[in-house]
Coordinates of C-alpha atoms and ligand atoms in Angstrom, one line a residue:
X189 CA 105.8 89.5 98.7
X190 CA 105.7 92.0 96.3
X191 CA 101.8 93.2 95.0
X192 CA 103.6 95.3 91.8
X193 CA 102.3 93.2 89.1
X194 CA 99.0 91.7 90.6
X195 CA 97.7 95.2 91.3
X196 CA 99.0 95.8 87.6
X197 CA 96.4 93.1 86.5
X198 CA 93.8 94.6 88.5
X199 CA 93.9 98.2 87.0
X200 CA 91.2 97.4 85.3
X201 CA 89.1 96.3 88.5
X202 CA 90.3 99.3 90.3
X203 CA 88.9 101.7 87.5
X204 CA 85.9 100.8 87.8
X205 CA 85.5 101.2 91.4
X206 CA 86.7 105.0 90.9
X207 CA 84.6 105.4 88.0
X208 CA 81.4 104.3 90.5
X209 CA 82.7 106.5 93.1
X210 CA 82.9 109.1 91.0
X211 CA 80.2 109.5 89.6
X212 CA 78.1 109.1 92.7
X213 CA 80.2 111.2 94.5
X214 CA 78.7 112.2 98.0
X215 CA 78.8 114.9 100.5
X216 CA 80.8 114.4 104.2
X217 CA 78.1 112.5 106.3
X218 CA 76.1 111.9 103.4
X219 CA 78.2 108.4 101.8
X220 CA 75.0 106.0 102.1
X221 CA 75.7 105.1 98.1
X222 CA 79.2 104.8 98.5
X223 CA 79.4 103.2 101.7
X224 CA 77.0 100.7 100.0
X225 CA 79.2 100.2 97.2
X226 CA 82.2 99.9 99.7
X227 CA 80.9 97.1 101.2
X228 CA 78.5 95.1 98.3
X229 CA 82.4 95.0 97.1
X230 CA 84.0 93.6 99.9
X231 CA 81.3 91.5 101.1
X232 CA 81.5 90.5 97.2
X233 CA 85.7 89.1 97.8
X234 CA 84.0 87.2 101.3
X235 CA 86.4 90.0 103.3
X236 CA 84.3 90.7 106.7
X237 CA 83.2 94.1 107.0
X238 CA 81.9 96.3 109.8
X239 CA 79.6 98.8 109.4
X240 CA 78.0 101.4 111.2
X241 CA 73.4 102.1 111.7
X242 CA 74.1 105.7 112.9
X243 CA 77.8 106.8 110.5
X244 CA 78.7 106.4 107.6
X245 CA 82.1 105.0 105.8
X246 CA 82.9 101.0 107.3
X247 CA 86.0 98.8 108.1
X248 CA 87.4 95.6 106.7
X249 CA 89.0 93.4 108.5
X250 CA 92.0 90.6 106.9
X251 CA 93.0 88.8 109.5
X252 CA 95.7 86.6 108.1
X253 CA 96.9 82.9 108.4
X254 CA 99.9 83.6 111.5
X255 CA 99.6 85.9 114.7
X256 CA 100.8 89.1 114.7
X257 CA 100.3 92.8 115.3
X258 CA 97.4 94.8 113.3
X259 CA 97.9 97.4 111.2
X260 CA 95.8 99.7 109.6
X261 CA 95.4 101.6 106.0
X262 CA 93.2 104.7 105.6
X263 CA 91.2 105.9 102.4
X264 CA 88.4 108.7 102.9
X265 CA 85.4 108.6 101.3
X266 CA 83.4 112.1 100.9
X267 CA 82.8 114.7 98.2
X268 CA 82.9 118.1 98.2
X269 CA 80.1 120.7 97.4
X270 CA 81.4 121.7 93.7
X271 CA 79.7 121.8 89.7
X272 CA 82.1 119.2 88.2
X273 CA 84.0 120.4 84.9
X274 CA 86.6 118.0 84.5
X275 CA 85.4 116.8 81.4
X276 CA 85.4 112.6 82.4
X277 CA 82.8 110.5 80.6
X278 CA 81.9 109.3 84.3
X279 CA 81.3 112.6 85.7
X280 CA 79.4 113.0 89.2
X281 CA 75.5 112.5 88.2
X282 CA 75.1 114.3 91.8
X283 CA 74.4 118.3 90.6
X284 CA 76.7 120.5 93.0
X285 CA 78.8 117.7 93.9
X286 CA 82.5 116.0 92.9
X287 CA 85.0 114.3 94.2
X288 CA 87.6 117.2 93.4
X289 CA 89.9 116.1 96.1
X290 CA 90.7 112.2 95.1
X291 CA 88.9 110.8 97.9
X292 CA 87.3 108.7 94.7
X293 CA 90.6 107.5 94.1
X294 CA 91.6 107.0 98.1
X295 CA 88.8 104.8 98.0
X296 CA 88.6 102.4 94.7
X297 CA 92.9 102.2 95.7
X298 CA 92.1 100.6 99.4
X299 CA 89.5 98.3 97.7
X300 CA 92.4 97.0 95.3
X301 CA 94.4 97.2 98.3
X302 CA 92.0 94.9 99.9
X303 CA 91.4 92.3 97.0
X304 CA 95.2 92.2 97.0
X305 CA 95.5 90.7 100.6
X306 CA 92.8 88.8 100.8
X307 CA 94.3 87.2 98.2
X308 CA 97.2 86.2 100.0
X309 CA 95.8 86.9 103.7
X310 CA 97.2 82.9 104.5
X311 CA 101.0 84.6 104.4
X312 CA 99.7 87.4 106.4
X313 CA 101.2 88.0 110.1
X314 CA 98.7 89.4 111.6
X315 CA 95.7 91.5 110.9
X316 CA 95.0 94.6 108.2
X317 CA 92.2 96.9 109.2
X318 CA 91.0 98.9 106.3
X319 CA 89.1 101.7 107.0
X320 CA 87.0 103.9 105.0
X321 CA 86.5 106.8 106.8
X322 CA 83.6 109.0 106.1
X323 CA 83.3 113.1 106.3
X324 CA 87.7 114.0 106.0
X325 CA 86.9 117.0 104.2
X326 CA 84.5 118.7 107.4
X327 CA 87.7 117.5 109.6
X328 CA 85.6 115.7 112.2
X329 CA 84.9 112.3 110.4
X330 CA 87.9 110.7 111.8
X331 CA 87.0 110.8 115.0
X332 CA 84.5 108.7 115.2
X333 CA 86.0 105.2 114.4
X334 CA 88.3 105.6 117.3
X335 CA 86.5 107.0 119.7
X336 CA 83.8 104.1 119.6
X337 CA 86.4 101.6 120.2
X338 CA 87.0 100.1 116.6
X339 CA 90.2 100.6 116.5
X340 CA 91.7 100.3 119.5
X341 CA 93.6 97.1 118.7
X342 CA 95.4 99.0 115.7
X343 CA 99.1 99.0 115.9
X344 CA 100.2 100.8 113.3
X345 CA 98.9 102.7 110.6
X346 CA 98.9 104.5 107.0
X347 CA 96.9 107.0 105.0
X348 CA 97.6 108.4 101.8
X349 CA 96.7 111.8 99.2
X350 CA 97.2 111.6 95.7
X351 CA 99.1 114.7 95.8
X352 CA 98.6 117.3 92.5
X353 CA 102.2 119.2 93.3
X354 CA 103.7 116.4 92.7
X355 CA 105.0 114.8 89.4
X356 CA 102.8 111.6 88.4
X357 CA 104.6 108.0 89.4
X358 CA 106.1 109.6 92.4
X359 CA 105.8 109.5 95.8
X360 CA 106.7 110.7 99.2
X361 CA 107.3 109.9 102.4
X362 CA 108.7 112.4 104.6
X363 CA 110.0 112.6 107.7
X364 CA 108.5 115.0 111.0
X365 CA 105.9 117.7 110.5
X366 CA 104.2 117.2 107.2
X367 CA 100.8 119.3 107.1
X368 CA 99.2 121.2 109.7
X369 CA 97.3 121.5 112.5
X370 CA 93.7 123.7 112.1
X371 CA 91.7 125.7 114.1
X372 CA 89.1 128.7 113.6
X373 CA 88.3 130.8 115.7
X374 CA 85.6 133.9 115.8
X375 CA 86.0 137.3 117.3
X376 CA 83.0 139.5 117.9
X377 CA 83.8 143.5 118.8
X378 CA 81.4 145.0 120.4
X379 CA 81.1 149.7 120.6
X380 CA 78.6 151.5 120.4
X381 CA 76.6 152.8 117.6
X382 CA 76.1 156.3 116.3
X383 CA 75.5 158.7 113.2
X384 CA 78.1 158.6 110.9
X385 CA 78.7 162.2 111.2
X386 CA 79.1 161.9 114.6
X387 CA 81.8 159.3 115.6
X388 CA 82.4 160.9 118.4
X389 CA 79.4 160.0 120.0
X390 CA 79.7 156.0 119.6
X391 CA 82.6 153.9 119.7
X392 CA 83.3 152.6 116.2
X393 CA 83.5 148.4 116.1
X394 CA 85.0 148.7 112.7
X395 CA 87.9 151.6 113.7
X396 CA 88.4 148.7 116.4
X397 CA 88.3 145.4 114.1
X398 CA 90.6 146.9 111.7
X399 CA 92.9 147.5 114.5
X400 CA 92.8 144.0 116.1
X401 CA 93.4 142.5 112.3
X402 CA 96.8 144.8 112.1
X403 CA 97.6 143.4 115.5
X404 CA 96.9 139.9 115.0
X405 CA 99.9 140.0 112.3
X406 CA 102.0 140.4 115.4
X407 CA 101.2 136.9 116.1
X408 CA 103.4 135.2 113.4
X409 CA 105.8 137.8 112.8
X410 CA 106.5 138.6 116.6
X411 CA 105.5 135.8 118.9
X412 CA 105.6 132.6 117.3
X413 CA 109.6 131.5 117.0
X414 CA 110.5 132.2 113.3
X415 CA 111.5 128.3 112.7
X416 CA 108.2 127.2 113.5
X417 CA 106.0 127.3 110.4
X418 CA 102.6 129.1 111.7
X419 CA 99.5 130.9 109.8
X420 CA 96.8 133.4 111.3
X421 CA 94.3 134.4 108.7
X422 CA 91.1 136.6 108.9
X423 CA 88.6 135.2 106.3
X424 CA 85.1 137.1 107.2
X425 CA 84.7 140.2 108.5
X426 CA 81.1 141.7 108.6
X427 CA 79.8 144.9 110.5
X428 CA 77.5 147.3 109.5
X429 CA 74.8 148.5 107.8
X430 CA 74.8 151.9 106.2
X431 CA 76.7 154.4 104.7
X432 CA 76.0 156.8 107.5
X433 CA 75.9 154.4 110.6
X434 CA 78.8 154.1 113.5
X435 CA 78.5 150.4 113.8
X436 CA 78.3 148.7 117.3
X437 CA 79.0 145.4 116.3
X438 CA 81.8 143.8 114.0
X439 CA 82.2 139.9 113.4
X440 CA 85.8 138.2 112.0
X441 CA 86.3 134.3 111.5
X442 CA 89.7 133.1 110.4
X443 CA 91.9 130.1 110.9
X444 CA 95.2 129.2 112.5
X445 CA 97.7 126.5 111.2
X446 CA 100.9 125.2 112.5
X447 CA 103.5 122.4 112.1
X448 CA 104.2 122.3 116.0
X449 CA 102.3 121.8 119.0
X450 CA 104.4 124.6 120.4
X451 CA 103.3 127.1 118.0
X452 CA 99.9 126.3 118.1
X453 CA 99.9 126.5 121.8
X454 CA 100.9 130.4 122.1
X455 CA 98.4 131.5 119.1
X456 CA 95.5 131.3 121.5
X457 CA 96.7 133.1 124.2
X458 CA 98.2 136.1 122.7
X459 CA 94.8 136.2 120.7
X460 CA 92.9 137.0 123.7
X461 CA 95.8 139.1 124.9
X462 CA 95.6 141.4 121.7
X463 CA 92.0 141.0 120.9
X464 CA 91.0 142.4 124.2
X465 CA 93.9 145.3 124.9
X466 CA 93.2 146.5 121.4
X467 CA 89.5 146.7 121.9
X468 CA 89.9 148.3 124.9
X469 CA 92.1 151.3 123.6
X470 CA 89.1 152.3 121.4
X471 CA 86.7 152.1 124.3
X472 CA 85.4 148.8 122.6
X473 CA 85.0 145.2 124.1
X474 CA 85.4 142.4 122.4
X475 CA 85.4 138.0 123.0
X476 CA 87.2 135.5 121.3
X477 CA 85.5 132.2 120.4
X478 CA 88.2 129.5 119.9
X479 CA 87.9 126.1 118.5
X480 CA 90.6 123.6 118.0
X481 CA 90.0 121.2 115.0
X482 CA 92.6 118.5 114.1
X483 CA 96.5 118.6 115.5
X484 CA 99.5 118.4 112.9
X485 CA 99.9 115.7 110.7
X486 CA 103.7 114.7 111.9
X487 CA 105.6 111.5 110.7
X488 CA 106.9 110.9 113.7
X489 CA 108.1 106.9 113.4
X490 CA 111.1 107.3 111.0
X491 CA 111.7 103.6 111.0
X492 CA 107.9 103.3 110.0
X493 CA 108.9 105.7 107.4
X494 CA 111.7 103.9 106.4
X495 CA 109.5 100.7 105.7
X496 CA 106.7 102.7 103.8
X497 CA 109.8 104.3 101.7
X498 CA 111.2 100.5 101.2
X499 CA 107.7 99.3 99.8
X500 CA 107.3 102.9 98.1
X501 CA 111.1 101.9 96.1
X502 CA 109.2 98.0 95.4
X503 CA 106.2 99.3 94.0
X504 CA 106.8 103.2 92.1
X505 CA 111.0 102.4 91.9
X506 CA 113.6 103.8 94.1
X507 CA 114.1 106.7 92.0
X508 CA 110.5 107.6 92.2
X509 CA 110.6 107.8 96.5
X510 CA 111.2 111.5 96.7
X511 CA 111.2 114.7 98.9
X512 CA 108.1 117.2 98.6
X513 CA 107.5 120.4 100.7
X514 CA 105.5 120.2 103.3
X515 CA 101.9 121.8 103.4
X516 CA 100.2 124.1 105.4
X517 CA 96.7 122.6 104.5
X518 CA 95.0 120.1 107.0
X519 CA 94.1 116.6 107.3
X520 CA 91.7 114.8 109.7
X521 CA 94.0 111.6 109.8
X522 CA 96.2 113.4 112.1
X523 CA 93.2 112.5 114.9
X524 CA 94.2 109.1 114.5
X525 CA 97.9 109.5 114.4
X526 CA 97.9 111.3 117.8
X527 CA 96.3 108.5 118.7
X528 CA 98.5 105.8 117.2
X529 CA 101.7 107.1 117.5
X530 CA 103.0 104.2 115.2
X531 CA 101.4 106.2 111.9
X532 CA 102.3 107.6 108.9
X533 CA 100.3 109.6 105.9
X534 CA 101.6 109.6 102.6
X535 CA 101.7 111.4 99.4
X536 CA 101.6 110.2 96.0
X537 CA 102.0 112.3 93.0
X538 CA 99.5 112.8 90.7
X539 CA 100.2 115.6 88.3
X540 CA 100.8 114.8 85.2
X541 CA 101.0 117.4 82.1
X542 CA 100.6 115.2 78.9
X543 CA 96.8 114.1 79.8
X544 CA 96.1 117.5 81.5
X545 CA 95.7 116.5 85.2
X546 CA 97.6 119.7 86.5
X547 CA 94.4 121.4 88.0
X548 CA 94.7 122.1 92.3
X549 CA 92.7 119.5 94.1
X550 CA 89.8 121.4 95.3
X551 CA 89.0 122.8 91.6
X552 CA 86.5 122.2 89.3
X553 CA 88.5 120.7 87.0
X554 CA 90.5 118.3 89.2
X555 CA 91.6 114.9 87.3
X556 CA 94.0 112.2 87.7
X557 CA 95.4 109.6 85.1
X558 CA 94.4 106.5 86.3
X559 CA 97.8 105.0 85.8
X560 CA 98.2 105.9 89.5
X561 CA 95.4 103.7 91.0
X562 CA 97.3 100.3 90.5
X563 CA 100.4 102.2 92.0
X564 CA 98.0 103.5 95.2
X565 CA 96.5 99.9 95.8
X566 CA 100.1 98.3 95.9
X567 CA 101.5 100.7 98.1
X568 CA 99.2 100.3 100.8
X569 CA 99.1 96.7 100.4
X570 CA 102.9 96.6 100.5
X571 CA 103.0 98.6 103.3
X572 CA 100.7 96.7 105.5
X573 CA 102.1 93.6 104.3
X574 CA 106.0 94.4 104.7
X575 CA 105.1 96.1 108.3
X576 CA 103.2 92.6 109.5
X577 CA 106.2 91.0 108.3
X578 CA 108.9 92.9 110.0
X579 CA 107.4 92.9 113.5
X580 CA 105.7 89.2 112.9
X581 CA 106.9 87.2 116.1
X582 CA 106.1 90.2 118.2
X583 CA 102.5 90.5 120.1
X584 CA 100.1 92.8 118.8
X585 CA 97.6 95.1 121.0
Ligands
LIG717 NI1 91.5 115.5 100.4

């Protein structure tokens, strides 16, 4: 089976579901439009599809003509809260809001993706799961589908990025740690105020916070083990009030990524250790408000790897399967690859200089050339469809 050319006839198709998306692109938890659209589509091909009274985002089910395992592809669906500039003819009519992160594209791919085996679902060993996952970019929206029970049966399974740092026609599948874990956290020193003329008299929360932020440096450069990849950043700090004012109270947020489970296990620890013994030696106090978000994304299945990177060479070309760095940015799939250790997330390149789709995912000026969509479509359908193949005979969940 190989979906290269009938996705090729379908790029047409495809385009237009992006060009829907994107124009009513939709903010995490708010995809009642797209959702719609979602399934009005796939309801449209006769695929069944589940959907959800109290979430948003919905899941597809191909079950195909033999037994076998079930494996599931991935597309999110949300928008994020930016004034599109990127200068499409099918720009978000939503004020405030665009799909600057490809999610658009995630989406209309897995829809092609879908048309393409339910096309051919009677050659299909086993069962594809296509879920269109609400809310990735709040980092929470995974969760849901699993921990209701809808994919509990699932196997094996694949998520993709179109992925701006890399070169158009391209695409990547790497092995081990390949983005990070994230988690914020919130410190809160408390001293005591005075007149600013007076220091002596209070005990100065800002004198204090600056301290802890030195400290926290420590962290990365003297605790973690320099192999393992590991960030601690301060993003807010807010005290005071006045020029002339000792302020009691100072507030930091920040967040902490890491490749390993092993780094990000010692940051919270040595956080409190440091965020209390520094407040302390300027007669402060202080607590630390910790919140883990989503674990590393890790390829961990290298022969799962191997078979994405096989359908990868059918569909983009074997010279077009490359390496890319890793990233330290986050990704809420890796909920559902802890708990599906057969999983693997993608990326596929979509930077491409000669129509000007070299802007950062996340800008206002984000774009794609659309030449990828076909490409996305047939790699998850190849995926799903080689991996159903290669384990057929064996009993699913
Ligand atoms: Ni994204």
């Amino acid at each position: 089976m190989n979906f290269a050319n009938r996705a090729a006839e379908l790029s047409e198709t495809i385009a237009a579901h992006r060009h829907y998306l994107h124009q009513h692109a939709e903010l995490s938890f708010q995809e009642k439009e797209t959702t719609a659209y979602l399934v009005e589509q796939l309801e449209g091909l006769g695929i069944p599809v589940k959907r959800f009274d109290d979430y948003t985002g919905c899941i597809a089910t191909i079950k195909g003509g033999k037994p076998g395992k079930t494996v599931m592809l991935r597309a999110d669906i949300d928008a994020l809260p930016i004034q599109e500039n990127s200068g499409v003819d099918f720009e978000s009519i939503h004020p405030g809001v665009m799909h600057a992160c490809g999610h658009d594209c995630h989406a209309s791919m897995l829809l092609g993706a879908a048309q393409l085996l339910w096309e051919c679902r009677e050659e299909l060993s086993g069962t594809v799961k296509l879920l269109f996952q609400a809310a990735e970019e709040v980092f929470v929206g995974s969760h849901y589908y699993w921990d209701k029970g809808h994919l509990s049966d699932v196997d094996a399974a694949m998520g993709m990025h179109v992925w701006p740092d890399l070169e158009m026609g391209d695409i990547a599948v790497m092995d081990g740690p390949l983005m990070a874990s994230c988690d914020n956290f919130t410190i809160t020193v408390h001293g005591v105020s005075a007149h600013g003329s007076q220091p002596n008299n209070g005990r100065d929360a800002i004198v204090a916070a600056s301290a802890i932020i030195m400290n926290l440096q420590t962290i990365v450069s003297r605790v973690d083990d320099p192999l393992h990849a590991l960030v601690v950043s301060i993003g807010t700090v807010k005290a005071g009030t006045q020029f002339n004012i000792i302020t009691d109270t100072a507030v930091m947020g920040g967040t902490v990524r890491s490749h390993s489970p092993e780094a990000r296990a010692l940051v919270e620890p040595a956080m409190r250790q440091i965020v209390s013994a520094t407040a302390q030696a300027f007669g402060c106090t202080a607590e630390v408000e910790y919140r883990y978000l989503e674990p590393p994304v890790i390829n961990g299945d290298t022969a799962l790897n191997e078979l994405a990177r096989q359908a990868g060479a059918k569909i983009f070309g074997r010279e077009h399967v490359v390496s890319c760095a890793r990233a330290m940015g986050s990704e809420d799939f890796s909920y559902l690859m802890e708990k599906i250790p057969s999983s693997l997330f993608i990326f596929m390149g979509c930077h491409d200089e000669e129509t000007g789709c070299v802007h950062p995912a996340h800008n206002e000026q984000f774009c794609i050339n659309e030449k990828i969509l076909p490409l996305g479509a047939a790699q998850y359908a190849q995926f799903a469809a080689d991996y159903l193949e290669q384990t057929a005979g064996g009993e699913g969940k």
